[in-house]
């Protein structure tokens, strides 16, 4: 049979029995909602129709009668009320109404809330925008600016797009947000090989989006921005490291946070005579086979890397300062089922509803267990819910241990959620229990030419030292020099305490916007792509206002930013990651959380979906 269906990636050419076998492997809840949406038959919203026995024959008959029964809907025609009913049926529970527009937007069932579409390409004004960085958020900015017909140039320090996914190429590197959600809402990818795809596929995805939107002509590669300086009248001068200068009306920083490797401050590191690597500056030519390897760190990067190298190495010693919390994710390395993939490509709306499912199940529910109860005592949890989580995850981890001497070392001594929890399918602890692997929890007193000296005096020989010690994430927008109004340096203005209104705009720095700026990182759910989409919609609304009203510049009112920062700080202090005594890359050296968004995802979505004109000074 051949069925051509509009708005779906591929026509159906499979036989009835092939389709039936595919349906057996469907994500049933997504299948159910896709059928409801195709037929627009509300009577199918019953639990009887969600049962496999009823659903699969129904799906077969609907697919066979397409395209007769299926009329692609204008995206906005499916009413929010109906979609809300579908959402509640799908999750078999309450979905508060405030989530519906955000989810519909993320499912591409609703156009983004913005006005910039009103500006045709012919609007070309002197509002020329510089985007710094061609990683995930810079690509997004370029797509939106191009759609709006606003002239722009993207400066990228590397010779290819992809940002963190270009730069991080260590063995085992992969995403820890479900792949079918970790892609732009408007550019889904149905070809992911895995539920959590490896780095190469992510890089290919971002390159393919750049090509699809024909963005390469707008990108200046190997252009590292040295400084940006505000002149006047809303204009900025950009200077590259090579000394090239250009003037823009607005600058969008999309430089990311997790791309400048941080080496540990350990005496003698530079004297090491073997091979010194950082996980985020991997050298693919290094041969690890038969080598004695020391890995410093046990965060997200080490966690992915260590299980990949222990087979090759003669011996691996992992030096752990703090143990990570491991959250069970049995399908972390699983490939996408071929039947499920077929449905993503062929069955209208199946992919949209699958995205909703991934978003909803990884949305705000987890936040509750990370909130601090001020009446709760105990250093290892922050509330009754957090304690329950601690116990269940500790049990999950302990059950993986057969060498009980390890137990004390692997269970974290801080509350779950105080650092980034890692998605686990058992590979980390299995690697640590191999005969050729040691977990060292003593600190290193010195590195010598031959290896590492521990505080106790013992010495570990090494051919290779891998520092999986994270990034210089606290230095937002560094190493660029940014000079705002009246010669004020952004880094002087911030000092140790970077703050931006909604993570995007800063008083004294007119027409400058940050993507993934201060306090926009997520711990409890969602994805940075979702947050970046919120940010770029907001920024486009700001640019639109500048264009519409003929303003030269905008900057947030100081009192607005101060009030915002105070609200953020108070909330962060009431989250597991804000409690005193736990140091992480989320905090500055004084313990203030400069990285994280402490509220729900829906709060960020609603706060950024409308720009409040009164929050800004317009010139
Ligand atoms: P990280 O989470 O900051 O981990 C760095 C590790 O190095 C920690 O275990 C830290 O110990 C340790 N360390 C730092 N300095 C040390 C020293 N002097 N001596 C001994 N140990 C030292 O860095 P990361 O693993 O690169 O991850 C950073 C962030 O990148 C993650 O939180 C995540 O957001 C992102 N990431 C994501 C993925 C993914 O999506 N799959 C993968 C990698 C990274 P302490 O904990 O005691 O500080």
XYZ file of C-alpha atoms and ligand atoms in Angstrom:
667
model
C 0.000 0.000 0.000
C 1.195 3.553 -0.620
C -0.303 6.402 1.338
C 0.903 9.947 0.792
C 0.247 12.067 3.804
C 0.843 15.768 3.857
C 3.036 17.224 6.622
C 4.733 13.916 7.434
C 8.349 13.135 6.649
C 7.758 10.026 4.591
C 4.899 8.344 2.701
C 3.627 5.015 3.938
C 4.615 2.203 1.613
C 4.563 -0.672 4.108
C 2.144 -3.587 3.931
C -0.694 -4.068 6.438
C 1.196 -6.779 8.305
C 4.349 -4.670 8.412
C 2.365 -1.792 9.843
C 0.798 -4.068 12.406
C 4.191 -5.231 13.591
C 5.371 -1.619 13.821
C 2.317 -0.726 15.887
C 3.150 -3.438 18.380
C 6.270 -1.436 19.250
C 4.602 1.954 19.444
C 4.742 4.321 22.376
C 1.096 3.621 23.083
C 0.157 6.916 24.687
C 1.568 8.878 21.736
C -0.190 6.543 19.332
C -3.474 7.063 21.141
C -3.229 10.867 20.963
C -2.100 10.816 17.337
C -5.229 8.834 16.435
C -7.441 11.229 18.371
C -5.873 14.166 16.589
C -6.020 12.587 13.133
C -9.680 11.674 13.474
C -10.629 14.592 15.727
C -12.945 12.114 17.371
C -13.313 13.103 21.015
C -15.093 9.862 21.837
C -11.736 8.111 21.498
C -10.497 9.882 24.637
C -11.415 6.984 26.897
C -9.227 4.611 28.822
C -10.677 1.725 26.766
C -9.130 3.230 23.651
C -5.754 3.528 25.345
C -5.525 -0.258 25.825
C -3.228 -2.063 23.420
C -5.960 -4.526 22.339
C -8.278 -1.715 21.226
C -5.676 0.775 20.126
C -3.736 -1.282 17.611
C -6.706 -2.439 15.485
C -8.010 1.126 15.634
C -4.630 2.458 14.497
C -4.523 -0.014 11.624
C -7.947 0.988 10.373
C -7.170 4.711 10.698
C -3.863 4.341 8.842
C -5.458 2.257 6.097
C -8.196 4.816 5.558
C -5.783 7.727 5.338
C -5.602 10.180 3.749
C -9.424 10.039 3.535
C -10.013 10.610 7.252
C -6.980 12.763 7.729
C -7.019 16.429 6.960
C -3.944 18.240 8.106
C -5.006 20.928 10.471
C -3.987 24.477 10.395
C -1.732 24.465 13.452
C -3.857 26.880 15.410
C -7.175 25.231 14.635
C -7.033 22.532 17.260
C -8.505 24.360 20.239
C -6.495 24.646 23.431
C -9.368 23.142 25.393
C -9.402 20.013 23.287
C -5.611 19.717 23.455
C -5.800 20.142 27.222
C -8.243 17.223 27.451
C -5.909 15.152 25.314
C -2.937 16.024 27.522
C -4.770 15.008 30.687
C -5.910 11.751 29.081
C -2.386 11.027 27.947
C -0.741 11.586 31.331
C -3.734 10.145 33.196
C -3.604 13.024 35.621
C -3.852 16.753 36.003
C -2.018 19.073 33.646
C -2.562 22.603 35.009
C -4.029 24.892 32.366
C -1.084 27.284 32.519
C 1.086 24.583 30.885
C -1.090 24.204 27.807
C 0.177 27.112 25.634
C 3.816 26.316 26.486
C 3.357 22.662 25.636
C 1.433 23.453 22.445
C 4.252 25.697 21.341
C 6.821 23.032 22.084
C 4.713 20.504 20.170
C 4.489 22.902 17.209
C 0.721 23.096 17.622
C 0.882 26.821 18.270
C 2.959 29.582 16.759
C 5.510 31.203 19.099
C 4.239 34.196 21.025
C 6.032 37.085 19.388
C 5.537 39.936 17.003
C 8.683 39.753 14.989
C 6.987 37.903 12.154
C 5.375 41.232 11.301
C 8.695 42.527 10.016
C 9.280 41.427 6.465
C 12.748 40.982 5.031
C 12.327 44.370 3.431
C 12.451 46.006 6.866
C 16.239 46.017 6.573
C 17.168 48.805 8.855
C 20.367 49.834 10.467
C 19.379 47.417 13.201
C 22.141 45.027 12.306
C 22.801 42.354 14.894
C 26.001 40.522 15.821
C 25.602 37.031 17.195
C 28.670 35.701 18.988
C 28.888 31.927 18.787
C 27.464 29.316 16.425
C 26.577 26.667 18.964
C 23.046 25.562 19.794
C 21.836 29.014 20.911
C 23.707 31.045 18.268
C 22.186 28.891 15.519
C 18.773 29.487 17.029
C 19.352 33.257 17.102
C 20.453 33.174 13.461
C 17.321 31.285 12.393
C 15.020 33.749 14.122
C 16.861 36.840 12.858
C 16.783 35.494 9.334
C 13.051 34.767 9.573
C 12.490 38.313 10.807
C 14.506 39.831 7.976
C 16.898 41.507 10.389
C 20.464 41.703 9.042
C 22.994 39.847 11.146
C 26.450 38.316 11.249
C 27.414 35.295 13.360
C 30.994 35.220 14.655
C 32.325 31.795 15.508
C 35.785 31.160 16.959
C 35.938 27.582 15.620
C 35.970 26.498 12.003
C 32.652 24.660 12.338
C 29.291 25.118 14.064
C 28.131 23.081 17.066
C 29.739 24.785 20.105
C 29.933 22.418 23.027
C 29.033 19.453 20.792
C 31.916 20.294 18.500
C 34.411 20.828 21.279
C 33.510 17.906 23.538
C 34.587 14.763 21.737
C 35.779 12.585 24.618
C 34.846 8.892 24.444
C 31.300 8.261 25.651
C 30.130 11.862 25.261
C 26.364 11.924 24.772
C 23.358 14.007 25.736
C 21.583 13.439 29.043
C 18.231 14.881 27.956
C 16.053 12.593 25.774
C 17.114 13.185 22.168
C 13.601 13.627 20.788
C 13.238 16.544 23.175
C 16.830 17.768 22.852
C 16.256 19.345 19.454
C 14.601 22.582 18.395
C 10.803 22.408 18.711
C 10.483 23.589 15.101
C 13.153 21.246 13.702
C 12.461 17.770 15.072
C 14.773 14.945 14.151
C 13.214 11.526 13.679
C 16.515 9.860 12.844
C 18.137 9.759 16.271
C 19.698 6.352 16.680
C 19.487 6.375 20.466
C 17.170 7.628 23.145
C 20.098 9.733 24.383
C 22.210 10.251 21.322
C 25.973 10.313 21.131
C 27.922 13.488 20.462
C 28.575 12.856 16.753
C 24.858 12.669 16.011
C 24.200 15.855 17.937
C 26.910 17.615 16.007
C 25.456 16.304 12.725
C 22.024 17.489 13.783
C 23.200 21.053 14.416
C 25.126 21.088 11.129
C 22.036 19.851 9.276
C 19.889 22.596 10.806
C 22.461 25.200 9.755
C 22.340 23.857 6.203
C 18.553 23.566 6.151
C 18.212 27.245 7.095
C 21.089 28.195 4.803
C 22.956 29.947 7.588
C 26.583 29.341 6.598
C 26.632 32.456 4.418
C 25.970 34.485 7.597
C 28.693 32.885 9.714
C 32.256 34.149 9.920
C 34.275 31.167 11.068
C 37.554 31.399 12.969
C 36.524 34.819 14.142
C 37.194 35.087 17.831
C 35.731 38.242 19.344
C 38.227 40.015 21.563
C 36.145 42.941 22.676
C 32.840 44.651 22.223
C 32.512 48.296 23.034
C 29.428 50.487 23.244
C 29.863 53.687 21.264
C 26.619 55.685 21.435
C 23.138 55.797 19.910
C 22.668 52.099 20.547
C 25.760 51.112 18.553
C 28.522 48.663 19.433
C 31.965 48.134 17.966
C 33.148 44.555 17.745
C 36.827 43.719 17.434
C 38.120 40.272 16.606
C 41.354 38.857 17.980
C 42.829 39.490 14.541
C 41.940 43.182 14.852
C 38.982 43.280 12.442
C 36.335 45.816 13.504
C 32.655 46.157 12.690
C 29.740 48.185 14.061
C 26.354 46.768 15.064
C 23.191 48.057 16.673
C 22.713 45.024 18.855
C 24.832 42.144 20.127
C 23.567 38.719 21.117
C 26.096 36.715 23.093
C 25.642 33.009 22.438
C 29.036 31.955 23.753
C 27.744 29.190 26.037
C 29.074 28.399 29.467
C 30.474 24.920 29.294
C 33.223 25.258 26.733
C 36.319 26.649 28.387
C 38.046 23.736 30.123
C 39.131 24.221 33.713
C 42.321 22.513 34.832
C 42.602 21.705 38.531
C 44.868 23.875 40.600
C 47.211 21.085 41.715
C 50.890 21.618 42.422
C 53.161 20.202 39.732
C 50.447 19.503 37.123
C 52.499 21.241 34.453
C 55.500 19.020 35.287
C 53.719 15.797 34.434
C 55.912 13.901 31.982
C 53.175 11.758 30.410
C 50.161 12.804 28.416
C 47.940 15.411 30.078
C 44.407 15.687 28.712
C 41.227 17.525 29.591
C 37.935 15.774 28.832
C 36.706 18.856 26.967
C 39.869 19.251 24.863
C 40.211 15.673 23.771
C 43.022 14.546 21.519
C 41.685 11.723 19.363
C 45.225 10.659 18.454
C 46.112 9.659 22.001
C 46.314 5.910 22.314
C 45.049 4.732 25.692
C 45.604 1.032 25.048
C 47.706 -0.609 27.755
C 48.252 2.688 29.573
C 48.110 3.543 33.270
C 45.505 6.268 33.451
C 44.503 8.663 36.201
C 41.156 10.415 35.789
C 40.653 13.436 38.038
C 36.969 14.152 38.703
C 33.738 12.189 38.899
C 31.212 14.641 37.454
C 29.130 14.334 34.283
C 32.122 14.117 31.917
C 34.136 11.554 33.928
C 30.988 9.508 34.429
C 30.578 9.102 30.671
C 34.249 8.756 29.875
C 35.534 6.233 32.434
C 33.386 3.228 31.386
C 34.541 3.787 27.786
C 38.270 3.646 28.505
C 38.646 0.963 31.188
C 38.676 -1.856 28.625
C 41.623 -0.373 26.800
C 43.640 0.823 29.780
C 46.031 -1.342 31.727
C 44.870 0.372 34.878
C 42.572 3.296 35.619
C 42.555 5.261 38.870
C 39.615 7.598 39.350
C 40.290 10.406 41.794
C 36.965 11.464 43.251
C 36.480 14.511 45.436
C 32.688 14.147 45.766
C 30.556 11.204 44.693
C 27.821 11.922 42.139
C 24.149 11.032 42.620
C 23.082 8.476 40.022
C 19.478 8.476 38.886
C 18.185 5.270 37.297
C 17.784 5.532 33.527
C 17.825 1.939 32.272
C 17.429 2.963 28.601
C 20.317 5.462 28.710
C 22.331 3.645 26.052
C 19.413 2.024 24.236
C 18.863 2.429 20.547
C 15.582 3.819 19.289
C 13.213 0.996 18.426
C 12.819 0.744 14.692
C 9.026 0.512 14.938
C 8.875 3.620 17.089
C 11.138 5.414 14.622
C 8.851 4.404 11.739
C 5.879 5.914 13.546
C 7.783 9.129 14.298
C 8.383 9.517 10.577
C 5.087 8.288 9.169
C 2.197 8.792 11.536
C 0.975 12.384 11.723
C 1.144 13.928 15.214
C 2.778 10.878 16.805
C 6.099 12.751 17.081
C 4.380 15.869 18.450
C 2.715 13.881 21.197
C 5.875 11.928 21.955
C 7.646 15.251 22.447
C 4.888 16.345 24.806
C 5.319 13.116 26.749
C 9.066 13.606 27.110
C 8.668 17.231 28.112
C 5.862 16.613 30.579
C 7.565 13.695 32.300
C 10.813 15.702 32.570
C 9.175 19.021 33.413
C 8.472 20.512 36.832
C 7.365 17.619 39.031
C 10.904 16.866 40.266
C 11.401 20.441 41.503
C 9.208 19.808 44.557
C 11.658 17.263 45.941
C 14.509 19.782 45.640
C 12.869 22.556 47.671
C 14.282 23.242 51.113
C 11.967 22.825 54.081
C 13.350 25.292 56.637
C 12.125 23.074 59.487
C 13.996 20.058 58.149
C 17.188 19.071 59.951
C 19.985 16.937 58.586
C 22.840 17.677 56.213
C 22.106 14.950 53.687
C 18.644 16.000 52.599
C 16.598 19.201 52.538
C 13.033 18.009 53.137
C 10.974 14.888 53.684
C 10.528 14.477 49.921
C 14.261 14.965 49.359
C 15.028 12.419 52.094
C 12.703 9.912 50.427
C 14.552 10.504 47.164
C 17.924 10.167 48.925
C 16.929 6.836 50.428
C 15.581 5.369 47.223
C 18.546 6.489 45.103
C 21.038 5.338 47.757
C 19.362 1.947 47.716
C 19.469 1.857 43.916
C 23.206 2.624 44.009
C 23.997 0.251 46.879
C 22.291 -2.583 44.994
C 24.899 -2.276 42.270
C 27.794 -2.865 44.653
C 29.289 -6.267 45.321
C 32.435 -4.901 46.933
C 30.977 -3.358 50.093
C 34.166 -1.467 50.918
C 33.099 0.826 48.095
C 29.739 1.671 49.591
C 30.869 4.553 51.746
C 32.807 6.037 48.866
C 30.035 5.968 46.287
C 27.052 7.298 48.249
C 27.170 11.111 48.206
C 27.225 12.925 51.526
C 25.181 15.860 50.257
C 21.490 16.174 49.312
C 20.277 14.830 45.952
C 19.938 17.738 43.537
C 22.719 19.801 45.154
C 24.849 18.918 42.112
C 23.767 17.668 38.751
C 22.304 14.153 39.057
C 23.669 11.763 36.447
C 21.633 9.374 34.325
C 22.704 5.881 35.126
C 22.228 2.437 33.670
C 24.809 0.722 35.840
C 27.921 1.261 33.709
C 29.716 3.659 36.077
C 29.665 1.473 39.179
C 30.320 -1.609 37.121
C 33.434 0.093 35.708
C 34.591 1.165 39.176
C 34.371 -2.440 40.400
C 36.636 -3.888 37.723
C 39.939 -5.403 38.811
C 41.906 -2.866 36.796
C 40.113 0.168 38.277
C 40.585 1.966 41.618
C 38.412 4.637 43.124
C 40.609 7.023 45.090
C 38.922 9.415 47.472
C 42.055 10.931 48.941
C 43.152 14.273 47.593
C 46.212 14.759 45.440
C 49.050 16.629 47.120
C 51.205 16.937 44.038
C 51.658 15.807 40.465
C 55.153 14.741 39.495
C 56.676 13.774 36.175
C 55.696 10.115 36.823
C 52.255 10.332 38.366
C 50.293 11.612 41.334
C 51.275 11.859 44.962
C 48.358 11.425 47.385
C 47.984 13.221 50.723
C 48.671 9.927 52.585
C 52.007 9.679 50.825
C 51.054 6.879 48.425
C 52.031 7.308 44.839
C 50.075 6.369 41.701
C 52.085 5.862 38.519
C 50.523 7.310 35.395
C 51.164 7.414 31.659
C 48.116 9.591 31.087
C 46.259 12.037 33.322
C 42.765 13.007 32.218
C 41.323 16.049 33.957
C 37.540 15.733 33.856
C 37.393 18.771 36.063
C 34.739 20.840 34.352
C 34.621 24.314 32.880
C 35.255 27.928 33.770
C 31.510 28.346 33.932
C 31.556 31.169 36.480
C 33.257 33.517 33.999
C 30.229 34.474 31.916
C 31.102 35.937 28.508
C 34.833 35.679 29.260
C 37.405 36.134 27.910
C 35.725 38.871 25.845
C 36.208 42.398 27.090
C 32.821 44.110 27.177
C 32.669 47.858 27.651
C 29.228 49.360 28.070
C 27.845 52.855 28.495
C 30.259 55.430 29.996
C 33.224 53.069 29.663
C 31.894 50.602 32.233
C 33.404 47.119 31.957
C 30.866 44.311 32.271
C 33.278 42.153 34.224
C 33.967 45.011 36.662
C 30.240 45.664 36.967
C 29.590 42.003 37.706
C 32.685 41.234 39.758
C 32.138 37.809 41.246
C 28.394 38.104 40.978
C 27.055 38.017 37.410
C 23.414 39.059 37.163
C 21.146 39.756 34.232
C 17.454 40.497 34.057
C 15.788 37.206 33.094
C 19.354 36.053 32.442
C 19.449 38.215 29.309
C 19.789 41.970 29.746
C 22.052 44.123 31.939
C 21.715 47.782 33.021
C 24.366 50.026 31.391
C 24.744 47.640 28.462
C 22.141 48.802 25.945
C 21.004 46.434 23.181
C 23.198 43.639 24.556
C 21.501 40.275 25.087
C 22.796 37.025 26.568
C 21.683 33.544 25.672
C 22.342 30.990 28.453
C 23.340 33.894 30.685
C 23.392 34.071 34.506
C 20.719 32.059 36.336
C 19.328 30.285 33.314
C 20.839 26.841 33.860
C 18.451 24.008 34.668
C 18.836 21.237 37.205
C 15.398 19.809 37.748
C 14.244 19.144 34.175
C 13.589 20.580 30.725
C 16.439 21.265 28.355
C 18.728 24.158 27.603
C 17.246 24.230 24.092
C 13.813 24.934 25.571
C 15.247 27.749 27.676
C 17.113 29.192 24.699
C 13.902 29.173 22.660
C 12.210 31.170 25.444
C 15.145 33.604 25.425
C 15.271 34.148 21.702
C 11.512 34.756 21.550
C 11.944 37.407 24.231
C 14.940 38.988 22.476
C 13.051 39.079 19.180
C 10.226 40.888 20.953
C 12.752 43.429 22.246
C 14.217 43.968 18.766
C 10.729 44.266 17.401
C 9.915 47.010 19.891
C 13.098 48.880 18.914
C 12.068 48.639 15.268
C 8.395 49.474 15.749
C 8.948 52.505 17.917
C 12.097 53.715 16.228
C 14.041 53.625 19.502
C 17.830 53.636 19.345
C 18.430 51.586 22.452
C 16.987 49.752 25.415
C 18.416 48.637 28.720
C 16.743 47.204 31.815
C 16.003 49.492 34.726
C 18.434 48.866 37.564
C 15.630 48.504 40.099
C 13.938 45.905 37.878
C 17.104 43.833 37.673
C 17.823 44.194 41.394
C 14.326 43.039 42.292
C 14.638 40.126 39.892
C 18.062 39.140 41.267
C 16.821 39.248 44.830
C 13.863 37.029 43.975
C 16.181 34.572 42.216
C 18.685 34.564 45.050
C 16.071 33.957 47.725
C 14.582 31.078 45.763
C 17.974 29.545 44.951
C 18.820 29.588 48.661
C 15.741 27.429 49.156
C 16.786 24.782 46.668
C 18.974 21.730 47.250
C 21.719 23.252 45.071
C 21.746 26.453 47.147
C 22.339 24.970 50.597
C 25.551 26.030 52.327
C 28.341 23.510 52.584
C 28.075 22.090 49.074
C 30.423 23.617 46.529
C 29.638 23.190 42.822
C 29.968 25.053 39.551
C 26.492 26.460 40.218
C 27.891 28.802 42.896
C 30.429 31.580 42.980
C 33.235 31.561 45.526
C 30.973 33.292 48.067
C 28.345 30.604 47.757
C 25.804 32.597 45.722
C 24.112 30.544 43.017
C 24.907 32.419 39.815
C 23.927 29.670 37.394
C 20.550 28.187 38.101
C 16.951 29.059 37.426
C 15.187 28.176 40.690
C 11.575 28.250 39.538
C 9.416 26.088 37.310
C 9.971 25.899 33.566
C 6.495 27.238 33.001
C 7.448 30.306 35.055
C 10.391 31.057 32.785
C 8.222 30.489 29.743
C 5.537 32.851 30.998
C 8.003 35.522 32.218
C 9.752 35.551 28.846
C 6.754 35.176 26.552
C 5.869 38.866 26.872
C 8.411 41.648 27.152
C 7.236 44.356 29.565
C 8.034 47.712 28.012
C 8.049 49.365 31.437
C 10.972 47.186 32.569
C 13.284 49.075 30.210
C 14.710 52.507 29.576
C 14.161 53.344 25.896
C 16.195 55.988 24.104
P 31.832 19.040 36.829
O 30.457 18.538 36.947
O 32.148 20.379 37.375
O 32.761 17.946 37.449
C 34.106 18.192 37.684
C 34.643 17.088 38.549
O 36.001 17.351 38.818
C 33.941 17.003 39.897
O 33.861 15.674 40.289
C 34.885 17.816 40.793
O 34.757 17.480 42.148
C 36.197 17.370 40.223
N 37.292 18.279 40.501
C 37.408 19.558 40.122
N 38.587 20.058 40.563
C 39.201 19.049 41.224
C 40.417 18.942 41.923
N 41.247 19.982 42.027
N 40.716 17.763 42.511
C 39.872 16.723 42.419
N 38.714 16.771 41.780
C 38.378 17.919 41.188
O 32.314 19.077 35.293
P 31.820 18.171 34.105
O 31.773 16.769 34.518
O 32.631 18.504 32.922
O 30.352 18.669 33.880
C 29.997 20.060 33.914
C 28.601 20.238 33.408
O 28.607 20.032 32.012
C 27.591 19.238 33.952
O 27.058 19.593 35.173
C 26.561 19.250 32.853
O 25.708 20.349 32.989
C 27.421 19.432 31.618
N 27.725 18.126 31.007
C 26.705 17.478 30.425
C 26.917 16.272 29.847
C 25.760 15.611 29.182
O 24.756 16.153 28.905
N 25.845 14.410 28.880
C 28.176 15.686 29.877
C 29.213 16.374 30.467
C 28.971 17.607 31.035
P 33.662 18.214 43.079
O 32.338 17.660 42.671
O 34.040 17.860 44.448
O 33.787 19.683 42.778
